[in-house]
Every structure is written in C-alpha cells, then in structure tokens.
C-alpha cells in the first residue's frame, strides 16, 4: 500500500494516495514514510490540520525528523499559526543548518509576524546557501533562489516602511 500510495502521490492523485497510506498505516501504525507522505498529501489538498496531525505523529516516533518539522512548520504557516511555524522551522534548521528551504519558509513566517529583520536574515542566508549549492551555470535558476530574492526585496521594503517616520511625525519635528 505504501508503494502504491507513493506512485499515486507522484501522479498527483492525492486522495487515492491518502487511501493507500491509510491502509498501510492500519497494517503498520508507526510507518514513518506512510505518515510523512500522507501528511504531504493532506497538505497538497489544503487539509493542513490533518497534515499537522500526521507530522506530529512522525515526531512522536522520530523526534529528530527534519522533514516532519519542516513540513509541519509549513502547515502551521498555512493555518496562520506563525509562532508555531517559526518554532518548527527553527528546529528543522537546527537539525539541518544547510536546509535553505526551511530558512526560506521560516523567513516567510517571520515576515507574517512583522519580524522583518529576522525575515531578511533568513532570506539572505537561504539565498547564500542555495547559491552555494547551485551549479555555477544555473545562476538564479533555483526556485528557492528566485523566491528568496523576491521575498528579500519585499520584506526589505516593508522593513524600511515600518522603520521610517510617518509624515505626521516628520512634520512635527
């Protein structure tokens, strides 16, 4: 069931993949691959609460599972639970400091919290890591690189706007 679920997941047949992963978990309740993959399918369908539940179960079985922290963090972000997203993504980065995607996603959650300086630091670090791991002839071809650059520009503008005195303050001075 796990293998068929994976094939269906790759084909974008997420509902059918969930059925297969669920059947796999009935036979092997602690199958981390099935839990992770079912959580991914739930997330692809926008069922983030279910995804969080599966990733949480993975972390009960494997408390240092970087993928589960990363993916649960993304799901928390989609649910608007930005502080929880930052916590999970911070743990993913702690476990794998070279994870540019986790840094990018944490930067996005920090941006949502209005923590622009920290978001800029994460986007910058994600960009540096991604550029270092990209083949020289790829340039800015990586999706993480492009997204980090766009987010860095956006958050930098927000940061400048938030720190600049308002017109009223400037006129009073």
PDB file of C-alpha atoms in Angstrom:
ATOM      1  CA  UNK A   1       0.000   0.000   0.000  1.00  0.00           C
ATOM      2  CA  UNK A   2       2.837   2.392   0.815  1.00  0.00           C
ATOM      3  CA  UNK A   3       4.447   1.904  -2.608  1.00  0.00           C
ATOM      4  CA  UNK A   4       1.191   2.346  -4.478  1.00  0.00           C
ATOM      5  CA  UNK A   5       0.439   5.422  -2.374  1.00  0.00           C
ATOM      6  CA  UNK A   6       3.810   6.852  -3.355  1.00  0.00           C
ATOM      7  CA  UNK A   7       3.126   6.209  -7.055  1.00  0.00           C
ATOM      8  CA  UNK A   8      -0.272   7.863  -6.774  1.00  0.00           C
ATOM      9  CA  UNK A   9       1.240  10.793  -4.885  1.00  0.00           C
ATOM     10  CA  UNK A  10       3.772  11.297  -7.669  1.00  0.00           C
ATOM     11  CA  UNK A  11       0.921  11.288 -10.194  1.00  0.00           C
ATOM     12  CA  UNK A  12      -0.899  13.964  -8.192  1.00  0.00           C
ATOM     13  CA  UNK A  13      -3.687  11.556  -7.189  1.00  0.00           C
ATOM     14  CA  UNK A  14      -3.577  12.738  -3.592  1.00  0.00           C
ATOM     15  CA  UNK A  15      -6.984  11.447  -2.476  1.00  0.00           C
ATOM     16  CA  UNK A  16      -6.140   7.933  -3.689  1.00  0.00           C
ATOM     17  CA  UNK A  17      -2.664   8.145  -2.193  1.00  0.00           C
ATOM     18  CA  UNK A  18      -4.206   9.048   1.179  1.00  0.00           C
ATOM     19  CA  UNK A  19      -6.386   5.934   0.977  1.00  0.00           C
ATOM     20  CA  UNK A  20      -3.307   3.779   0.318  1.00  0.00           C
ATOM     21  CA  UNK A  21      -1.262   5.374   3.074  1.00  0.00           C
ATOM     22  CA  UNK A  22      -4.168   4.964   5.489  1.00  0.00           C
ATOM     23  CA  UNK A  23      -4.366   1.264   4.622  1.00  0.00           C
ATOM     24  CA  UNK A  24      -0.597   0.968   5.059  1.00  0.00           C
ATOM     25  CA  UNK A  25      -0.894   2.584   8.489  1.00  0.00           C
ATOM     26  CA  UNK A  26      -3.628   0.143   9.507  1.00  0.00           C
ATOM     27  CA  UNK A  27      -1.070  -2.616   8.937  1.00  0.00           C
ATOM     28  CA  UNK A  28       1.940  -0.690  10.301  1.00  0.00           C
ATOM     29  CA  UNK A  29       0.768   2.194  12.537  1.00  0.00           C
ATOM     30  CA  UNK A  30       4.304   3.533  13.074  1.00  0.00           C
ATOM     31  CA  UNK A  31       5.370   3.565   9.420  1.00  0.00           C
ATOM     32  CA  UNK A  32       7.078   6.945   9.295  1.00  0.00           C
ATOM     33  CA  UNK A  33       7.209   7.034   5.497  1.00  0.00           C
ATOM     34  CA  UNK A  34       3.470   6.460   5.219  1.00  0.00           C
ATOM     35  CA  UNK A  35       2.748   9.122   7.860  1.00  0.00           C
ATOM     36  CA  UNK A  36       5.059  11.673   6.237  1.00  0.00           C
ATOM     37  CA  UNK A  37       3.710  11.005   2.764  1.00  0.00           C
ATOM     38  CA  UNK A  38       0.074  11.060   3.877  1.00  0.00           C
ATOM     39  CA  UNK A  39       0.752  14.356   5.654  1.00  0.00           C
ATOM     40  CA  UNK A  40       2.223  15.705   2.425  1.00  0.00           C
ATOM     41  CA  UNK A  41      -0.887  14.631   0.502  1.00  0.00           C
ATOM     42  CA  UNK A  42      -3.175  16.229   3.078  1.00  0.00           C
ATOM     43  CA  UNK A  43      -1.190  19.455   2.755  1.00  0.00           C
ATOM     44  CA  UNK A  44      -1.401  19.374  -1.048  1.00  0.00           C
ATOM     45  CA  UNK A  45      -5.182  19.156  -0.677  1.00  0.00           C
ATOM     46  CA  UNK A  46      -5.222  22.086   1.768  1.00  0.00           C
ATOM     47  CA  UNK A  47      -6.115  19.835   4.700  1.00  0.00           C
ATOM     48  CA  UNK A  48      -3.457  21.329   6.941  1.00  0.00           C
ATOM     49  CA  UNK A  49      -4.933  20.192  10.274  1.00  0.00           C
ATOM     50  CA  UNK A  50      -4.707  16.580   9.075  1.00  0.00           C
ATOM     51  CA  UNK A  51      -1.180  17.185   7.818  1.00  0.00           C
ATOM     52  CA  UNK A  52      -0.162  18.608  11.214  1.00  0.00           C
ATOM     53  CA  UNK A  53      -1.646  15.538  12.910  1.00  0.00           C
ATOM     54  CA  UNK A  54       0.431  13.157  10.747  1.00  0.00           C
ATOM     55  CA  UNK A  55       3.654  15.134  11.120  1.00  0.00           C
ATOM     56  CA  UNK A  56       3.117  15.288  14.884  1.00  0.00           C
ATOM     57  CA  UNK A  57       2.760  11.505  14.924  1.00  0.00           C
ATOM     58  CA  UNK A  58       6.027  11.183  12.978  1.00  0.00           C
ATOM     59  CA  UNK A  59       7.768  13.337  15.585  1.00  0.00           C
ATOM     60  CA  UNK A  60       6.483  11.115  18.389  1.00  0.00           C
ATOM     61  CA  UNK A  61       8.167   8.178  16.654  1.00  0.00           C
ATOM     62  CA  UNK A  62      11.258  10.041  15.379  1.00  0.00           C
ATOM     63  CA  UNK A  63      11.794  13.212  17.446  1.00  0.00           C
ATOM     64  CA  UNK A  64      14.638  14.401  15.194  1.00  0.00           C
ATOM     65  CA  UNK A  65      12.869  14.008  11.848  1.00  0.00           C
ATOM     66  CA  UNK A  66      13.848  17.157   9.964  1.00  0.00           C
ATOM     67  CA  UNK A  67      11.273  16.623   7.216  1.00  0.00           C
ATOM     68  CA  UNK A  68       8.423  16.379   9.714  1.00  0.00           C
ATOM     69  CA  UNK A  69       9.491  19.601  11.478  1.00  0.00           C
ATOM     70  CA  UNK A  70       9.871  21.381   8.146  1.00  0.00           C
ATOM     71  CA  UNK A  71       6.569  20.200   6.698  1.00  0.00           C
ATOM     72  CA  UNK A  72       4.627  20.716   9.916  1.00  0.00           C
ATOM     73  CA  UNK A  73       6.069  24.229  10.070  1.00  0.00           C
ATOM     74  CA  UNK A  74       4.792  24.925   6.563  1.00  0.00           C
ATOM     75  CA  UNK A  75       1.371  23.552   7.522  1.00  0.00           C
ATOM     76  CA  UNK A  76       1.256  25.746  10.637  1.00  0.00           C
ATOM     77  CA  UNK A  77       2.148  28.712   8.425  1.00  0.00           C
ATOM     78  CA  UNK A  78      -0.744  27.891   6.077  1.00  0.00           C
ATOM     79  CA  UNK A  79      -3.055  27.720   9.113  1.00  0.00           C
ATOM     80  CA  UNK A  80      -1.900  31.187  10.194  1.00  0.00           C
ATOM     81  CA  UNK A  81      -0.165  29.790  13.273  1.00  0.00           C
ATOM     82  CA  UNK A  82       3.034  31.687  12.577  1.00  0.00           C
ATOM     83  CA  UNK A  83       4.671  31.305  16.002  1.00  0.00           C
ATOM     84  CA  UNK A  84       4.297  27.529  15.817  1.00  0.00           C
ATOM     85  CA  UNK A  85       5.602  27.638  12.254  1.00  0.00           C
ATOM     86  CA  UNK A  86       8.693  29.543  13.393  1.00  0.00           C
ATOM     87  CA  UNK A  87       9.269  27.050  16.233  1.00  0.00           C
ATOM     88  CA  UNK A  88       9.130  24.026  13.926  1.00  0.00           C
ATOM     89  CA  UNK A  89      11.173  25.627  11.169  1.00  0.00           C
ATOM     90  CA  UNK A  90      13.772  26.716  13.715  1.00  0.00           C
ATOM     91  CA  UNK A  91      14.065  23.103  14.842  1.00  0.00           C
ATOM     92  CA  UNK A  92      14.391  21.968  11.206  1.00  0.00           C
ATOM     93  CA  UNK A  93      17.230  24.471  10.726  1.00  0.00           C
ATOM     94  CA  UNK A  94      18.861  23.396  13.987  1.00  0.00           C
ATOM     95  CA  UNK A  95      18.806  19.773  12.828  1.00  0.00           C
ATOM     96  CA  UNK A  96      19.964  20.656   9.301  1.00  0.00           C
ATOM     97  CA  UNK A  97      21.662  24.075   9.130  1.00  0.00           C
ATOM     98  CA  UNK A  98      22.127  23.764   5.356  1.00  0.00           C
ATOM     99  CA  UNK A  99      18.370  23.495   4.710  1.00  0.00           C
ATOM    100  CA  UNK A 100      17.777  26.583   2.555  1.00  0.00           C
ATOM    101  CA  UNK A 101      14.082  25.745   2.145  1.00  0.00           C
ATOM    102  CA  UNK A 102      13.494  25.679   5.911  1.00  0.00           C
ATOM    103  CA  UNK A 103      15.243  29.042   6.236  1.00  0.00           C
ATOM    104  CA  UNK A 104      13.150  30.475   3.416  1.00  0.00           C
ATOM    105  CA  UNK A 105       9.912  29.185   4.970  1.00  0.00           C
ATOM    106  CA  UNK A 106      10.887  30.459   8.419  1.00  0.00           C
ATOM    107  CA  UNK A 107      11.593  33.835   6.826  1.00  0.00           C
ATOM    108  CA  UNK A 108       8.093  33.814   5.359  1.00  0.00           C
ATOM    109  CA  UNK A 109       6.552  33.057   8.762  1.00  0.00           C
ATOM    110  CA  UNK A 110       8.659  35.791  10.382  1.00  0.00           C
ATOM    111  CA  UNK A 111       7.510  38.204   7.676  1.00  0.00           C
ATOM    112  CA  UNK A 112       3.902  37.344   8.559  1.00  0.00           C
ATOM    113  CA  UNK A 113       4.690  38.149  12.199  1.00  0.00           C
ATOM    114  CA  UNK A 114       6.185  41.505  11.190  1.00  0.00           C
ATOM    115  CA  UNK A 115       9.660  40.446  12.305  1.00  0.00           C
ATOM    116  CA  UNK A 116      11.272  41.918   9.212  1.00  0.00           C
ATOM    117  CA  UNK A 117      14.909  41.992  10.348  1.00  0.00           C
ATOM    118  CA  UNK A 118      14.835  38.308  11.244  1.00  0.00           C
ATOM    119  CA  UNK A 119      12.994  37.513   7.998  1.00  0.00           C
ATOM    120  CA  UNK A 120      15.627  39.388   5.986  1.00  0.00           C
ATOM    121  CA  UNK A 121      18.380  37.449   7.765  1.00  0.00           C
ATOM    122  CA  UNK A 122      16.687  34.140   6.932  1.00  0.00           C
ATOM    123  CA  UNK A 123      16.039  35.034   3.295  1.00  0.00           C
ATOM    124  CA  UNK A 124      19.646  36.204   2.937  1.00  0.00           C
ATOM    125  CA  UNK A 125      21.016  33.013   4.483  1.00  0.00           C
ATOM    126  CA  UNK A 126      18.679  30.848   2.366  1.00  0.00           C
ATOM    127  CA  UNK A 127      19.843  32.686  -0.734  1.00  0.00           C
ATOM    128  CA  UNK A 128      23.515  32.227   0.179  1.00  0.00           C
ATOM    129  CA  UNK A 129      23.062  28.517   0.910  1.00  0.00           C
ATOM    130  CA  UNK A 130      21.066  27.918  -2.231  1.00  0.00           C
ATOM    131  CA  UNK A 131      23.524  29.826  -4.416  1.00  0.00           C
ATOM    132  CA  UNK A 132      26.427  27.853  -2.902  1.00  0.00           C
ATOM    133  CA  UNK A 133      24.721  24.555  -3.668  1.00  0.00           C
ATOM    134  CA  UNK A 134      23.634  25.535  -7.187  1.00  0.00           C
ATOM    135  CA  UNK A 135      25.816  24.603 -10.124  1.00  0.00           C
ATOM    136  CA  UNK A 136      27.654  27.683 -11.439  1.00  0.00           C
ATOM    137  CA  UNK A 137      25.915  27.630 -14.826  1.00  0.00           C
ATOM    138  CA  UNK A 138      22.445  27.540 -13.217  1.00  0.00           C
ATOM    139  CA  UNK A 139      22.726  31.088 -11.932  1.00  0.00           C
ATOM    140  CA  UNK A 140      19.408  32.170 -10.498  1.00  0.00           C
ATOM    141  CA  UNK A 141      17.566  29.111 -11.789  1.00  0.00           C
ATOM    142  CA  UNK A 142      16.716  27.545  -8.435  1.00  0.00           C
ATOM    143  CA  UNK A 143      13.131  28.128  -7.243  1.00  0.00           C
ATOM    144  CA  UNK A 144      14.442  28.739  -3.717  1.00  0.00           C
ATOM    145  CA  UNK A 145      16.921  31.310  -5.013  1.00  0.00           C
ATOM    146  CA  UNK A 146      14.275  33.176  -7.004  1.00  0.00           C
ATOM    147  CA  UNK A 147      11.760  33.065  -4.137  1.00  0.00           C
ATOM    148  CA  UNK A 148      14.382  34.200  -1.613  1.00  0.00           C
ATOM    149  CA  UNK A 149      15.381  37.138  -3.798  1.00  0.00           C
ATOM    150  CA  UNK A 150      11.760  38.222  -4.299  1.00  0.00           C
ATOM    151  CA  UNK A 151      10.938  37.834  -0.603  1.00  0.00           C
ATOM    152  CA  UNK A 152      14.094  39.663   0.415  1.00  0.00           C
ATOM    153  CA  UNK A 153      13.112  42.640  -1.754  1.00  0.00           C
ATOM    154  CA  UNK A 154       9.532  42.638  -0.439  1.00  0.00           C
ATOM    155  CA  UNK A 155      10.481  42.363   3.235  1.00  0.00           C
ATOM    156  CA  UNK A 156      13.223  44.977   2.845  1.00  0.00           C
ATOM    157  CA  UNK A 157      10.617  47.435   1.565  1.00  0.00           C
ATOM    158  CA  UNK A 158       8.305  46.586   4.488  1.00  0.00           C
ATOM    159  CA  UNK A 159      11.167  46.985   6.950  1.00  0.00           C
ATOM    160  CA  UNK A 160      12.066  50.392   5.562  1.00  0.00           C
ATOM    161  CA  UNK A 161       8.428  51.474   5.630  1.00  0.00           C
ATOM    162  CA  UNK A 162       7.960  50.239   9.204  1.00  0.00           C
ATOM    163  CA  UNK A 163      11.098  51.976  10.459  1.00  0.00           C
ATOM    164  CA  UNK A 164      10.626  55.262   8.565  1.00  0.00           C
ATOM    165  CA  UNK A 165       8.910  58.067  10.482  1.00  0.00           C
ATOM    166  CA  UNK A 166       5.410  58.841   9.329  1.00  0.00           C
ATOM    167  CA  UNK A 167       4.685  62.136   7.519  1.00  0.00           C
ATOM    168  CA  UNK A 168       2.919  63.421  10.615  1.00  0.00           C
ATOM    169  CA  UNK A 169       5.961  62.619  12.770  1.00  0.00           C
ATOM    170  CA  UNK A 170       8.278  64.267  10.232  1.00  0.00           C
ATOM    171  CA  UNK A 171       6.104  67.425  10.109  1.00  0.00           C
ATOM    172  CA  UNK A 172       6.065  67.686  13.911  1.00  0.00           C
ATOM    173  CA  UNK A 173       9.850  67.514  14.042  1.00  0.00           C
TER     174      UNK A 173
END
